[in-house]
XYZ file of C-alpha atoms in Angstrom:
243
model
C 62.639 48.205 7.520
C 61.114 44.862 6.548
C 61.793 41.994 8.950
C 63.390 39.153 7.003
C 65.434 35.977 7.247
C 68.385 35.325 4.938
C 68.890 31.839 3.489
C 72.616 31.433 4.056
C 74.578 28.645 2.363
C 77.995 29.907 3.417
C 78.984 30.386 -0.212
C 79.731 33.260 -2.563
C 76.236 33.896 -3.952
C 74.836 34.135 -0.438
C 77.613 36.498 0.584
C 77.159 38.803 -2.398
C 73.366 38.847 -2.022
C 73.678 39.631 1.691
C 76.160 42.402 0.893
C 73.575 44.078 -1.340
C 70.781 43.608 1.192
C 72.799 45.181 4.002
C 73.664 48.183 1.825
C 70.106 48.702 0.574
C 68.864 49.011 4.169
C 65.321 48.109 3.119
C 65.310 44.702 4.773
C 66.238 44.011 8.384
C 67.946 40.604 8.453
C 67.093 39.184 11.868
C 68.909 35.902 11.304
C 70.722 33.736 8.815
C 69.124 30.365 8.110
C 71.123 27.278 7.111
C 70.274 23.593 6.738
C 72.619 21.224 8.560
C 73.156 17.508 7.983
C 72.864 16.061 11.491
C 74.646 12.789 10.665
C 77.833 14.495 9.529
C 77.394 17.718 11.527
C 77.999 19.822 8.433
C 76.208 22.284 6.168
C 73.914 20.351 3.839
C 75.321 19.829 0.335
C 78.435 21.979 0.855
C 79.867 19.688 3.538
C 81.368 22.524 5.611
C 81.723 21.993 9.360
C 79.206 23.652 11.661
C 82.033 25.365 13.564
C 82.891 27.295 10.403
C 79.248 28.192 9.838
C 79.168 29.645 13.341
C 82.430 31.471 12.667
C 80.826 33.103 9.625
C 77.807 34.130 11.688
C 80.044 35.663 14.357
C 82.137 37.514 11.770
C 79.040 38.897 10.053
C 77.337 39.790 13.324
C 74.005 38.118 12.516
C 72.869 35.002 14.418
C 72.396 31.795 12.454
C 69.390 29.519 12.831
C 70.332 25.942 11.992
C 67.641 23.766 10.427
C 68.545 20.199 11.349
C 67.994 17.609 8.615
C 68.612 13.851 8.396
C 71.323 12.716 5.994
C 69.042 12.050 3.011
C 65.580 13.502 3.694
C 62.797 12.806 1.210
C 61.253 15.832 -0.463
C 58.144 15.457 1.679
C 60.258 15.333 4.865
C 62.213 18.381 3.751
C 59.046 20.302 2.895
C 57.487 19.525 6.270
C 60.562 20.626 8.217
C 60.837 23.830 6.211
C 57.119 24.556 6.520
C 57.302 24.237 10.298
C 60.385 26.494 10.399
C 58.827 29.153 8.194
C 55.643 29.150 10.272
C 57.749 29.871 13.349
C 59.366 32.763 11.500
C 56.009 34.165 10.472
C 54.835 33.959 14.082
C 57.949 35.991 14.965
C 56.804 38.757 12.557
C 59.124 37.807 9.691
C 57.547 38.662 6.328
C 60.305 38.005 3.755
C 62.775 35.219 3.058
C 65.839 36.272 1.027
C 67.780 34.012 -1.355
C 70.959 34.223 -3.440
C 69.487 32.413 -6.465
C 70.395 33.799 -9.886
C 68.577 32.134 -12.773
C 67.026 28.730 -11.951
C 63.334 29.393 -12.653
C 62.035 26.094 -11.256
C 63.875 26.587 -7.978
C 62.622 30.153 -7.611
C 59.033 29.044 -8.256
C 59.387 26.198 -5.761
C 60.623 28.582 -3.080
C 57.890 31.132 -3.765
C 55.148 28.482 -3.785
C 56.267 27.055 -0.443
C 56.519 30.525 1.099
C 53.063 31.474 -0.198
C 51.581 28.489 1.635
C 52.655 30.153 4.890
C 51.902 33.704 3.818
C 55.503 34.815 3.354
C 57.242 36.358 0.340
C 60.613 35.762 -1.288
C 63.213 38.294 -2.365
C 66.049 37.530 -4.812
C 68.554 40.415 -5.012
C 70.792 38.721 -7.622
C 67.987 37.464 -9.847
C 68.689 37.443 -13.620
C 72.063 39.151 -13.229
C 74.831 38.038 -15.563
C 76.872 35.412 -13.701
C 80.184 36.449 -15.264
C 79.601 40.004 -14.073
C 78.573 38.721 -10.637
C 81.712 36.680 -10.020
C 83.939 39.587 -11.053
C 81.944 41.968 -8.845
C 82.347 39.504 -5.970
C 86.127 39.484 -6.380
C 86.413 43.227 -6.969
C 84.552 43.877 -3.692
C 87.303 42.008 -1.845
C 85.476 38.778 -1.037
C 87.545 35.628 -0.651
C 86.100 32.165 -1.162
C 87.335 28.609 -1.583
C 85.781 25.741 -3.560
C 84.672 23.026 -1.145
C 82.659 20.773 -3.444
C 82.512 19.967 -7.161
C 80.077 17.836 -9.118
C 81.675 15.035 -11.121
C 82.300 14.767 -14.001
C 81.635 18.467 -14.651
C 84.630 19.523 -12.532
C 87.537 17.383 -11.393
C 88.900 17.179 -7.878
C 91.705 19.539 -8.962
C 89.268 22.421 -8.569
C 88.404 21.461 -4.988
C 90.406 23.470 -2.497
C 91.163 26.286 -4.935
C 90.559 29.867 -3.888
C 88.499 31.561 -6.581
C 90.353 34.266 -8.455
C 90.424 35.479 -12.048
C 92.676 32.571 -13.061
C 90.152 30.121 -11.608
C 87.433 31.625 -13.794
C 89.628 31.288 -16.891
C 90.346 27.631 -16.048
C 86.689 26.593 -15.874
C 85.732 24.128 -18.639
C 83.380 25.283 -21.361
C 79.764 25.009 -20.278
C 80.450 25.421 -16.549
C 78.698 28.479 -15.160
C 81.197 30.939 -13.607
C 79.026 31.089 -10.478
C 78.330 27.347 -10.465
C 74.625 28.146 -10.592
C 73.829 24.756 -12.138
C 75.389 22.974 -9.164
C 78.839 22.528 -10.731
C 80.635 23.713 -7.589
C 80.013 25.113 -4.111
C 82.102 27.470 -2.023
C 82.891 28.706 1.466
C 83.427 32.460 1.935
C 86.091 33.296 4.501
C 86.618 37.037 4.134
C 85.065 40.132 2.611
C 83.282 43.423 3.254
C 80.449 41.847 5.289
C 82.930 40.234 7.724
C 84.514 41.961 10.702
C 87.421 39.501 10.531
C 88.710 36.734 8.287
C 87.937 33.115 9.163
C 90.956 30.913 9.773
C 91.093 27.321 8.595
C 93.424 24.777 7.060
C 92.837 22.262 4.298
C 91.982 18.704 5.257
C 91.523 15.572 3.166
C 89.689 15.282 -0.121
C 86.927 12.687 -0.443
C 84.647 11.479 -3.231
C 81.049 10.518 -2.451
C 78.222 9.233 -4.613
C 74.497 9.605 -4.014
C 71.437 8.043 -5.591
C 69.645 10.360 -7.995
C 65.987 11.102 -7.130
C 63.560 8.532 -8.534
C 60.359 10.194 -7.296
C 58.706 12.721 -9.608
C 57.517 14.560 -6.497
C 61.138 15.331 -5.644
C 62.165 18.839 -6.672
C 65.522 17.446 -7.884
C 63.928 14.712 -10.025
C 64.846 14.701 -13.723
C 63.040 12.891 -16.546
C 66.075 13.005 -18.839
C 66.864 9.547 -20.207
C 70.597 10.077 -19.737
C 70.267 10.840 -16.023
C 72.556 8.344 -14.214
C 71.481 6.246 -11.229
C 74.118 7.926 -9.074
C 75.836 11.299 -8.983
C 79.284 11.936 -7.552
C 80.822 14.880 -5.712
C 84.371 15.766 -4.722
C 84.711 17.411 -1.279
C 87.536 18.920 0.722
C 87.441 19.211 4.487
C 88.102 22.637 5.979
C 89.473 22.427 9.493
C 88.875 25.437 11.784
C 91.912 27.196 13.259
C 91.961 29.657 16.204
């Protein structure tokens, strides 16, 4: 088996990709790898508490390696931290890094280019699959996930805190990808075939936060579109761990 690390976001695409990897038995996943915002003590972007990340790791039975990031790292800072982390993995005989990406070509190329600098390779088990088929497969397998973040104005705060089911998919506005692959929404998986037990939590408060859009063309998230706003907003819901 090929020694690998799995890039774990805590969300549905990660969970489905990991499910396939574990069943293929070609790759040995030595650890999950997740970026954590050190200021808020939460998973980067998704805003989920670290305690719940650890609960996922325990339920899956694979240790998680947390990559600690400042609140708003520049692209160069992010690249340097990731490069150092990936070099450590290579030194530990890891040869592949696995991702749950589906169709964003630029992101895939960015990941592969950064890995190649270290001498590692990327693997994308869900790549180019139809996202409508993927979300239905996810549900049919028995996975359970809740929306923890939505990007305004693409999705309102009404979608935050909803457990994804077939009704949720029907309610999505036209143009929103059913897997949220364009960043429309993010999720937290709390049960499914890769877990040895469900993760208990209760819903906390909803908050709305805005962030400056990247202004540096060296930033991987930079956009040259004239209509790109100066700020982008996100709706979040806090998930509070329960025993």
